[in-house]
């Protein structure tokens, strides 16, 4: 059933409307009336004959006309009954403003569940409970109690916090940001982010969606409903609870058991949504996206009439690990021909403190036409010779003339009084304007990231790799171990599984009898380890010998570890001796997976070794990995640059081969949802050589699935 | 000679004043007149009889009265002659506005030097060249051409960029920030940051100093002049060129060869100055510092009437690795007694969306009185029941009543229209007010850092450690090696030097004859290495054997490395064989030093090992280290937490002992300025054991000194 009944109703009943101005039931009715809504409005309250000049009804049953939407403002305990009435009356949608749901504890949670089950029975879709309502500016419908009507625009807002919903809208009015839809989700007992995004994506007057999010309750649903819309539209999400401290506060606030924050980031990225750290940045991006095209690359120019802010801008680009673009010779010659000799002769393009509006225009024109530049951050400081207003006019005219060049220009106009008229002129123009160079640079980089992510999701390749061993046999291994009651797999078993998925391991043999050794295809040096479930700290008891350089040494090492083990624990169950090829140099990586209660199976990749938690150079993804997201998983780590270039005596890694390993690993997870945790550390990489050297797996009987992005 | 002649003149000559409104020589005269300056003003220009209603003079000689200050606005080529005229007339100070100095290249640099040498001859002190002038609001003296007169206040501003000087002042007017002095330094041929800070520090109406800096030319002078003032006053510095990209832009902008950016940070920290990344943050801090006391610790409370912004604030604290403070039981009980049951029952203290002004006041009062809280960030969002203006009034009144409790409260008032009257009331109050919770949190943390740094510099202990070996002998070692032409010291020599400074090394022997081995006090296992200046890559030619576990193995290893060396290079000069005690586990740290052309000798400390440049976990300091800054050098690394707690099988480090090693190391640098570079990597640390295991030193004949902070 369409959500149009809810968000584009022809008629609305307000259940709990009242004449008392201090009550929410008054405020919401008044906002609807004052907003200029043209549909029918039915206040429902048995105590009154009329409210705010409208006839009041004893109950919804009393309303003899069709009602599309019911807004419920009564105490939450009464809501289940009201829902039954709605159902009987055939009302298809509701907004439950009432607080007292799961945010207040167990009892509230039960009422919420009751409301939901009644709604399901009658096919009623609803927002809330514990929400501020919503706004549809096209219909002049202000069905909320926290905010006055915002400007019309083509941006939609979804907020999980009512208070922030009100603050954002109040702020947006002073910032000239217009909206088509504004939705306060409340507790999302029924409608949650995914379906709302899905719905808004069908609307012509929704060009982008801003979201303030605290937590997702059902990541599977979120991904399923939102993925197609996020492929098309910019979706900018400010998610709180980034840090442990914030997460703790968020949990106490919403009663939600939030998933791991870094998985939100990974999930947004995989969908193609942009995460913005602050509400301010979300606004800045809204201005950028609504006014200017996205940059198609990250080769940026800085155009400035002052050196200092040029340096600050280059610094800010540096924060994102981006250098200002190198100017081509042709661009340089063109700039040189129109600028005074003292110009910076490089990027930032400093056209000096005495720059006239004409000079600014000319320099900007050259940069717009320069093929090596993807986007331009302009800076104007009010100096003695500067004419801010005239410069702004020249710039706006030029950009209009050159509008077929799809290249963004964001304008940072510094100062206060002296640039007021220029700013207010620019605000009405199609140029995104910022008070500081830092804001302009951040937006430019994130606009590029938006382009980059959309490109990743829309041009991705999903190919399940060929495996040597057929699927049935691949899958049988884990199931067999589980059926034997195995939960923690040894290094040897872990490597056996990896090999079934064609993930290379260093040569590893489990030897039971000494005689077997001579027939093995061994590459020295090797490490010799006792294999026994009863001996945990092998090194301490002399159960590890290393390096072993010859058959002779190996044979005596075999005896030695067995003797040491027997001395230590005479009744130990000795399964044999492990002989592992020793991989000397190479990058030590980690490749692993775990499960999150919200996001399910996820993949970890990055710098490995003993200090893995300390170095904290890992990135996260979801199985199965696609070509683009396997690549991004690597690129999102710092060690990627070393892998690409090599480091001292370690040659550059074969990144294509590594990518294939990541993809194979991800399908191993998909085919074996019983893998609760796996850690390969180190995954040794040097040149073409990739070896899983050490690892462990934890299994569980599970039916949980991975998220499905494609 | 006092700079009062310059900044508090009784009379001013403007050389190059003119009647043409488009000229700087007009603008600056007009600004001085319009500003309401009460002293005497002498325009100097041979072309006119009068300018802007004032009698004009042919030259300074023509002025028959005393002149305190000359402002020079003529082309730079004429400035040397003008300087001579000033000198002859006995004028003691000048502001050289004229551009064309070292920012334009070699020729300009020469003129600048000429101007300086004439000024020195006549004892004239001057600002510039290439500056915008200065402002002294107390005297109503607006001697600049970039900006109108700012509000009066007790903040001083020094800017190295003229354009930013103008933008900052223009912005400050709309932000209600008042100044006592505003100085555009230009190229700092004579007066630079140090002396200006030193001068401003003597003024009663300078309570804090804001600096926009691109580079320091003479760090020794900067430190010498500024250190006493920075001990007393907040000095907030926005230094550009933080990143490589920014630094490159800065160098092209100012023609300056800037020092390493991280050394600016280390130098500011050592002085007790605060670095702010953006001009915006500098302003935010100005408001905080001028209105509220500094927090004496980092136990912060967040008071909010909305959950969402509370979470965002906790997140932002988390960015700084700070958790919201734990409330004591007493505070909890007091809050619980006045708040509705649904309050957050923790910190952030969420007093709910229907909070009245009275409830806000009561909760704030409890937090102000809570001994476990050092500072409070308040958040107010406009919700249906919220009365922003009344809440603001309650808060201001309460803070006035409770003013004897020296505890900061910063107020983040969200929204736009609905909170306008509250904001404008708060702007005039003594409460620092911010638009976003993030700004308020950043300021609170940096205000605490200001308190923390001031405490470090004002309560520091400088004790040169006792050494076993007398100073003469300690110093003789390096000089002797240098006199033999040694520049690169071997590991063995490096360790010899370290031992002279009582820095512990792992047992290391240089053995020439095999027979010596038996008499050595060896702890196995050891590493055996060939020692020859002719063999660089020892490992590759079999010149390293490891592990060696017994005397027997050692004796044969001795022969083996010598044989391998001789096979590789029959004529190699073999100095002997190095036998080093092998240190197995432990934290691998780096301790080193290098020289910067601006900042001289500096110290590096942090996570060591092969990937030291990749892990990038190092901090920087200057010799000699004091107690507090040796401590800070450790604390500023991430590995400090592991050192403190231990990691897996590595026990916690004896941090007091490690600190002593750092201090000894720093005095080794002070006593041996010939150490151009030294790297100890790894410095192995486990528990009480600290060993310099590997290292190298590069020497040079040098007279350069270290900075002197104390």
GROMACS .gro file of N, CA and C in nm, chain A residues 326-419:
model
  282
  326UNK      N    1   4.824   1.998  -1.014
  326UNK     CA    2   4.934   2.057  -1.088
  326UNK      C    3   4.876   2.124  -1.213
  327UNK      N    4   4.909   2.251  -1.236
  327UNK     CA    5   4.858   2.319  -1.355
  327UNK      C    6   4.935   2.273  -1.479
  328UNK      N    7   4.861   2.253  -1.588
  328UNK     CA    8   4.926   2.220  -1.715
  328UNK      C    9   4.995   2.346  -1.770
  329UNK      N   10   5.089   2.323  -1.857
  329UNK     CA   11   5.164   2.434  -1.915
  329UNK      C   12   5.071   2.536  -1.981
  330UNK      N   13   4.972   2.484  -2.056
  330UNK     CA   14   4.883   2.574  -2.129
  330UNK      C   15   4.808   2.666  -2.032
  331UNK      N   16   4.757   2.607  -1.925
  331UNK     CA   17   4.685   2.687  -1.825
  331UNK      C   18   4.777   2.792  -1.765
  332UNK      N   19   4.899   2.747  -1.735
  332UNK     CA   20   4.997   2.838  -1.677
  332UNK      C   21   5.021   2.957  -1.770
  333UNK      N   22   5.042   2.928  -1.898
  333UNK     CA   23   5.070   3.035  -1.995
  333UNK      C   24   4.951   3.131  -2.005
  334UNK      N   25   4.832   3.072  -2.006
  334UNK     CA   26   4.714   3.159  -2.017
  334UNK      C   27   4.701   3.249  -1.894
  335UNK      N   28   4.721   3.191  -1.776
  335UNK     CA   29   4.713   3.272  -1.653
  335UNK      C   30   4.821   3.379  -1.654
  336UNK      N   31   4.940   3.337  -1.694
  336UNK     CA   32   5.053   3.430  -1.692
  336UNK      C   33   5.028   3.549  -1.785
  337UNK      N   34   4.953   3.525  -1.890
  337UNK     CA   35   4.931   3.633  -1.987
  337UNK      C   36   4.832   3.738  -1.935
  338UNK      N   37   4.751   3.704  -1.836
  338UNK     CA   38   4.653   3.803  -1.788
  338UNK      C   39   4.683   3.852  -1.646
  339UNK      N   40   4.777   3.786  -1.578
  339UNK     CA   41   4.802   3.823  -1.437
  339UNK      C   42   4.930   3.905  -1.424
  340UNK      N   43   4.939   3.986  -1.319
  340UNK     CA   44   5.064   4.059  -1.292
  340UNK      C   45   5.177   3.959  -1.263
  341UNK      N   46   5.301   3.997  -1.290
  341UNK     CA   47   5.412   3.903  -1.276
  341UNK      C   48   5.423   3.841  -1.136
  342UNK      N   49   5.376   3.912  -1.036
  342UNK     CA   50   5.394   3.863  -0.899
  342UNK      C   51   5.292   3.755  -0.860
  343UNK      N   52   5.207   3.707  -0.951
  343UNK     CA   53   5.110   3.602  -0.912
  343UNK      C   54   5.185   3.477  -0.867
  344UNK      N   55   5.113   3.390  -0.799
  344UNK     CA   56   5.182   3.278  -0.731
  344UNK      C   57   5.250   3.180  -0.826
  345UNK      N   58   5.216   3.185  -0.955
  345UNK     CA   59   5.277   3.095  -1.054
  345UNK      C   60   5.262   2.948  -1.012
  346UNK      N   61   5.149   2.917  -0.962
  346UNK     CA   62   5.122   2.780  -0.922
  346UNK      C   63   4.982   2.774  -0.863
  347UNK      N   64   4.948   2.660  -0.808
  347UNK     CA   65   4.818   2.637  -0.747
  347UNK      C   66   4.840   2.615  -0.598
  348UNK      N   67   4.787   2.692  -0.506
  348UNK     CA   68   4.684   2.795  -0.518
  348UNK      C   69   4.722   2.907  -0.617
  349UNK      N   70   4.623   2.946  -0.698
  349UNK     CA   71   4.642   3.054  -0.793
  349UNK      C   72   4.612   3.185  -0.721
  350UNK      N   73   4.719   3.250  -0.674
  350UNK     CA   74   4.705   3.376  -0.599
  350UNK      C   75   4.713   3.491  -0.698
  351UNK      N   76   4.599   3.558  -0.720
  351UNK     CA   77   4.598   3.664  -0.820
  351UNK      C   78   4.616   3.801  -0.755
  352UNK      N   79   4.661   3.800  -0.629
  352UNK     CA   80   4.710   3.918  -0.558
  352UNK      C   81   4.601   4.009  -0.501
  353UNK      N   82   4.641   4.085  -0.401
  353UNK     CA   83   4.550   4.164  -0.321
  353UNK      C   84   4.480   4.276  -0.398
  354UNK      N   85   4.539   4.317  -0.511
  354UNK     CA   86   4.476   4.427  -0.586
  354UNK      C   87   4.391   4.375  -0.701
  355UNK      N   88   4.350   4.247  -0.693
  355UNK     CA   89   4.273   4.187  -0.803
  355UNK      C   90   4.142   4.262  -0.825
  356UNK      N   91   4.118   4.299  -0.948
  356UNK     CA   92   3.991   4.362  -0.986
  356UNK      C   93   3.888   4.253  -1.015
  357UNK      N   94   3.761   4.290  -1.018
  357UNK     CA   95   3.658   4.192  -1.057
  357UNK      C   96   3.690   4.129  -1.192
  358UNK      N   97   3.739   4.208  -1.285
  358UNK     CA   98   3.773   4.160  -1.418
  358UNK      C   99   3.883   4.054  -1.411
  359UNK      N  100   3.986   4.081  -1.330
  359UNK     CA  101   4.096   3.984  -1.319
  359UNK      C  102   4.046   3.853  -1.259
  360UNK      N  103   3.959   3.867  -1.159
  360UNK     CA  104   3.904   3.746  -1.096
  360UNK      C  105   3.828   3.663  -1.199
  361UNK      N  106   3.747   3.733  -1.280
  361UNK     CA  107   3.667   3.666  -1.382
  361UNK      C  108   3.756   3.594  -1.484
  362UNK      N  109   3.859   3.665  -1.530
  362UNK     CA  110   3.948   3.607  -1.631
  362UNK      C  111   4.019   3.483  -1.580
  363UNK      N  112   4.071   3.494  -1.458
  363UNK     CA  113   4.144   3.379  -1.401
  363UNK      C  114   4.048   3.261  -1.382
  364UNK      N  115   3.927   3.290  -1.335
  364UNK     CA  116   3.831   3.182  -1.314
  364UNK      C  117   3.795   3.116  -1.446
  365UNK      N  118   3.781   3.196  -1.550
  365UNK     CA  119   3.747   3.142  -1.682
  365UNK      C  120   3.853   3.042  -1.728
  366UNK      N  121   3.978   3.080  -1.709
  366UNK     CA  122   4.089   2.991  -1.750
  366UNK      C  123   4.085   2.860  -1.671
  367UNK      N  124   4.060   2.871  -1.542
  367UNK     CA  125   4.056   2.749  -1.459
  367UNK      C  126   3.935   2.663  -1.494
  368UNK      N  127   3.824   2.727  -1.526
  368UNK     CA  128   3.706   2.650  -1.567
  368UNK      C  129   3.735   2.571  -1.693
  369UNK      N  130   3.813   2.631  -1.781
  369UNK     CA  131   3.840   2.566  -1.909
  369UNK      C  132   3.958   2.469  -1.903
  370UNK      N  133   4.030   2.470  -1.792
  370UNK     CA  134   4.149   2.384  -1.781
  370UNK      C  135   4.106   2.238  -1.761
  371UNK      N  136   4.150   2.152  -1.850
  371UNK     CA  137   4.106   2.011  -1.846
  371UNK      C  138   4.163   1.936  -1.727
  372UNK      N  139   4.274   1.987  -1.671
  372UNK     CA  140   4.337   1.917  -1.559
  372UNK      C  141   4.272   1.951  -1.425
  373UNK      N  142   4.168   2.034  -1.427
  373UNK     CA  143   4.104   2.077  -1.303
  373UNK      C  144   3.961   2.023  -1.298
  374UNK      N  145   3.926   1.960  -1.184
  374UNK     CA  146   3.792   1.903  -1.170
  374UNK      C  147   3.697   1.993  -1.090
  375UNK      N  148   3.753   2.084  -1.015
  375UNK     CA  149   3.669   2.170  -0.933
  375UNK      C  150   3.751   2.286  -0.879
  376UNK      N  151   3.685   2.397  -0.850
  376UNK     CA  152   3.758   2.518  -0.810
  376UNK      C  153   3.700   2.573  -0.680
  377UNK      N  154   3.788   2.597  -0.583
  377UNK     CA  155   3.749   2.669  -0.462
  377UNK      C  156   3.797   2.812  -0.479
  378UNK      N  157   3.703   2.906  -0.480
  378UNK     CA  158   3.740   3.047  -0.493
  378UNK      C  159   3.744   3.112  -0.356
  379UNK      N  160   3.839   3.203  -0.338
  379UNK     CA  161   3.848   3.277  -0.211
  379UNK      C  162   3.854   3.425  -0.242
  380UNK      N  163   3.771   3.499  -0.170
  380UNK     CA  164   3.776   3.644  -0.186
  380UNK      C  165   3.788   3.707  -0.049
  381UNK      N  166   3.893   3.786  -0.028
  381UNK     CA  167   3.907   3.858   0.098
  381UNK      C  168   3.892   4.006   0.069
  382UNK      N  169   3.827   4.077   0.158
  382UNK     CA  170   3.807   4.220   0.135
  382UNK      C  171   3.935   4.297   0.166
  383UNK      N  172   4.006   4.341   0.063
  383UNK     CA  173   4.124   4.423   0.085
  383UNK      C  174   4.096   4.563   0.031
  384UNK      N  175   4.197   4.645   0.036
  384UNK     CA  176   4.174   4.786   0.003
  384UNK      C  177   4.115   4.805  -0.137
  385UNK      N  178   4.167   4.730  -0.234
  385UNK     CA  179   4.124   4.750  -0.372
  385UNK      C  180   4.006   4.660  -0.411
  386UNK      N  181   3.968   4.569  -0.320
  386UNK     CA  182   3.871   4.467  -0.355
  386UNK      C  183   3.730   4.525  -0.369
  387UNK      N  184   3.659   4.481  -0.473
  387UNK     CA  185   3.519   4.518  -0.487
  387UNK      C  186   3.436   4.391  -0.477
  388UNK      N  187   3.399   4.353  -0.355
  388UNK     CA  188   3.335   4.222  -0.337
  388UNK      C  189   3.207   4.205  -0.419
  389UNK      N  190   3.122   4.306  -0.416
  389UNK     CA  191   2.993   4.291  -0.484
  389UNK      C  192   3.014   4.277  -0.635
  390UNK      N  193   3.098   4.362  -0.691
  390UNK     CA  194   3.122   4.358  -0.835
  390UNK      C  195   3.189   4.226  -0.874
  391UNK      N  196   3.280   4.180  -0.790
  391UNK     CA  197   3.347   4.053  -0.819
  391UNK      C  198   3.245   3.939  -0.819
  392UNK      N  199   3.156   3.942  -0.719
  392UNK     CA  200   3.052   3.839  -0.712
  392UNK      C  201   2.968   3.840  -0.839
  393UNK      N  202   2.933   3.959  -0.887
  393UNK     CA  203   2.851   3.968  -1.008
  393UNK      C  204   2.924   3.911  -1.130
  394UNK      N  205   3.051   3.947  -1.144
  394UNK     CA  206   3.130   3.896  -1.256
  394UNK      C  207   3.134   3.742  -1.252
  395UNK      N  208   3.155   3.690  -1.133
  395UNK     CA  209   3.168   3.545  -1.117
  395UNK      C  210   3.036   3.475  -1.153
  396UNK      N  211   2.926   3.531  -1.103
  396UNK     CA  212   2.795   3.470  -1.130
  396UNK      C  213   2.766   3.473  -1.281
  397UNK      N  214   2.795   3.586  -1.344
  397UNK     CA  215   2.772   3.596  -1.488
  397UNK      C  216   2.857   3.496  -1.566
  398UNK      N  217   2.983   3.488  -1.527
  398UNK     CA  218   3.072   3.397  -1.598
  398UNK      C  219   3.023   3.252  -1.586
  399UNK      N  220   2.986   3.214  -1.464
  399UNK     CA  221   2.942   3.076  -1.444
  399UNK      C  222   2.815   3.047  -1.523
  400UNK      N  223   2.731   3.149  -1.539
  400UNK     CA  224   2.611   3.128  -1.619
  400UNK      C  225   2.649   3.109  -1.766
  401UNK      N  226   2.737   3.195  -1.815
  401UNK     CA  227   2.785   3.182  -1.954
  401UNK      C  228   2.846   3.045  -1.979
  402UNK      N  229   2.923   2.999  -1.882
  402UNK     CA  230   3.000   2.876  -1.899
  402UNK      C  231   2.928   2.755  -1.842
  403UNK      N  232   2.797   2.764  -1.830
  403UNK     CA  233   2.727   2.658  -1.757
  403UNK      C  234   2.738   2.521  -1.824
  404UNK      N  235   2.773   2.518  -1.954
  404UNK     CA  236   2.788   2.386  -2.018
  404UNK      C  237   2.913   2.314  -1.969
  405UNK      N  238   3.007   2.388  -1.912
  405UNK     CA  239   3.122   2.320  -1.849
  405UNK      C  240   3.077   2.272  -1.712
  406UNK      N  241   3.059   2.144  -1.697
  406UNK     CA  242   3.005   2.092  -1.571
  406UNK      C  243   3.117   2.079  -1.470
  407UNK      N  244   3.151   2.189  -1.408
  407UNK     CA  245   3.262   2.188  -1.312
  407UNK      C  246   3.223   2.276  -1.193
  408UNK      N  247   3.233   2.225  -1.070
  408UNK     CA  248   3.186   2.304  -0.957
  408UNK      C  249   3.281   2.418  -0.918
  409UNK      N  250   3.221   2.527  -0.876
  409UNK     CA  251   3.295   2.640  -0.818
  409UNK      C  252   3.227   2.675  -0.687
  410UNK      N  253   3.301   2.659  -0.577
  410UNK     CA  254   3.246   2.699  -0.447
  410UNK      C  255   3.321   2.824  -0.403
  411UNK      N  256   3.246   2.918  -0.348
  411UNK     CA  257   3.303   3.050  -0.323
  411UNK      C  258   3.313   3.075  -0.173
  412UNK      N  259   3.434   3.098  -0.125
  412UNK     CA  260   3.452   3.133   0.015
  412UNK      C  261   3.479   3.282   0.024
  413UNK      N  262   3.382   3.353   0.076
  413UNK     CA  263   3.394   3.499   0.086
  413UNK      C  264   3.420   3.533   0.232
  414UNK      N  265   3.541   3.580   0.260
  414UNK     CA  266   3.581   3.607   0.399
  414UNK      C  267   3.540   3.747   0.442
  415UNK      N  268   3.532   3.765   0.574
  415UNK     CA  269   3.503   3.898   0.625
  415UNK      C  270   3.361   3.908   0.676
  416UNK      N  271   3.319   4.031   0.711
  416UNK     CA  272   3.188   4.050   0.768
  416UNK      C  273   3.113   4.162   0.697
  417UNK      N  274   3.118   4.280   0.755
  417UNK     CA  275   3.044   4.395   0.703
  417UNK      C  276   3.073   4.422   0.555
  418UNK      N  277   3.201   4.419   0.521
  418UNK     CA  278   3.240   4.462   0.386
  418UNK      C  279   3.192   4.369   0.275
  419UNK      N  280   3.156   4.247   0.312
  419UNK     CA  281   3.119   4.153   0.208
  419UNK      C  282   2.971   4.115   0.218
   0.00000   0.00000   0.00000
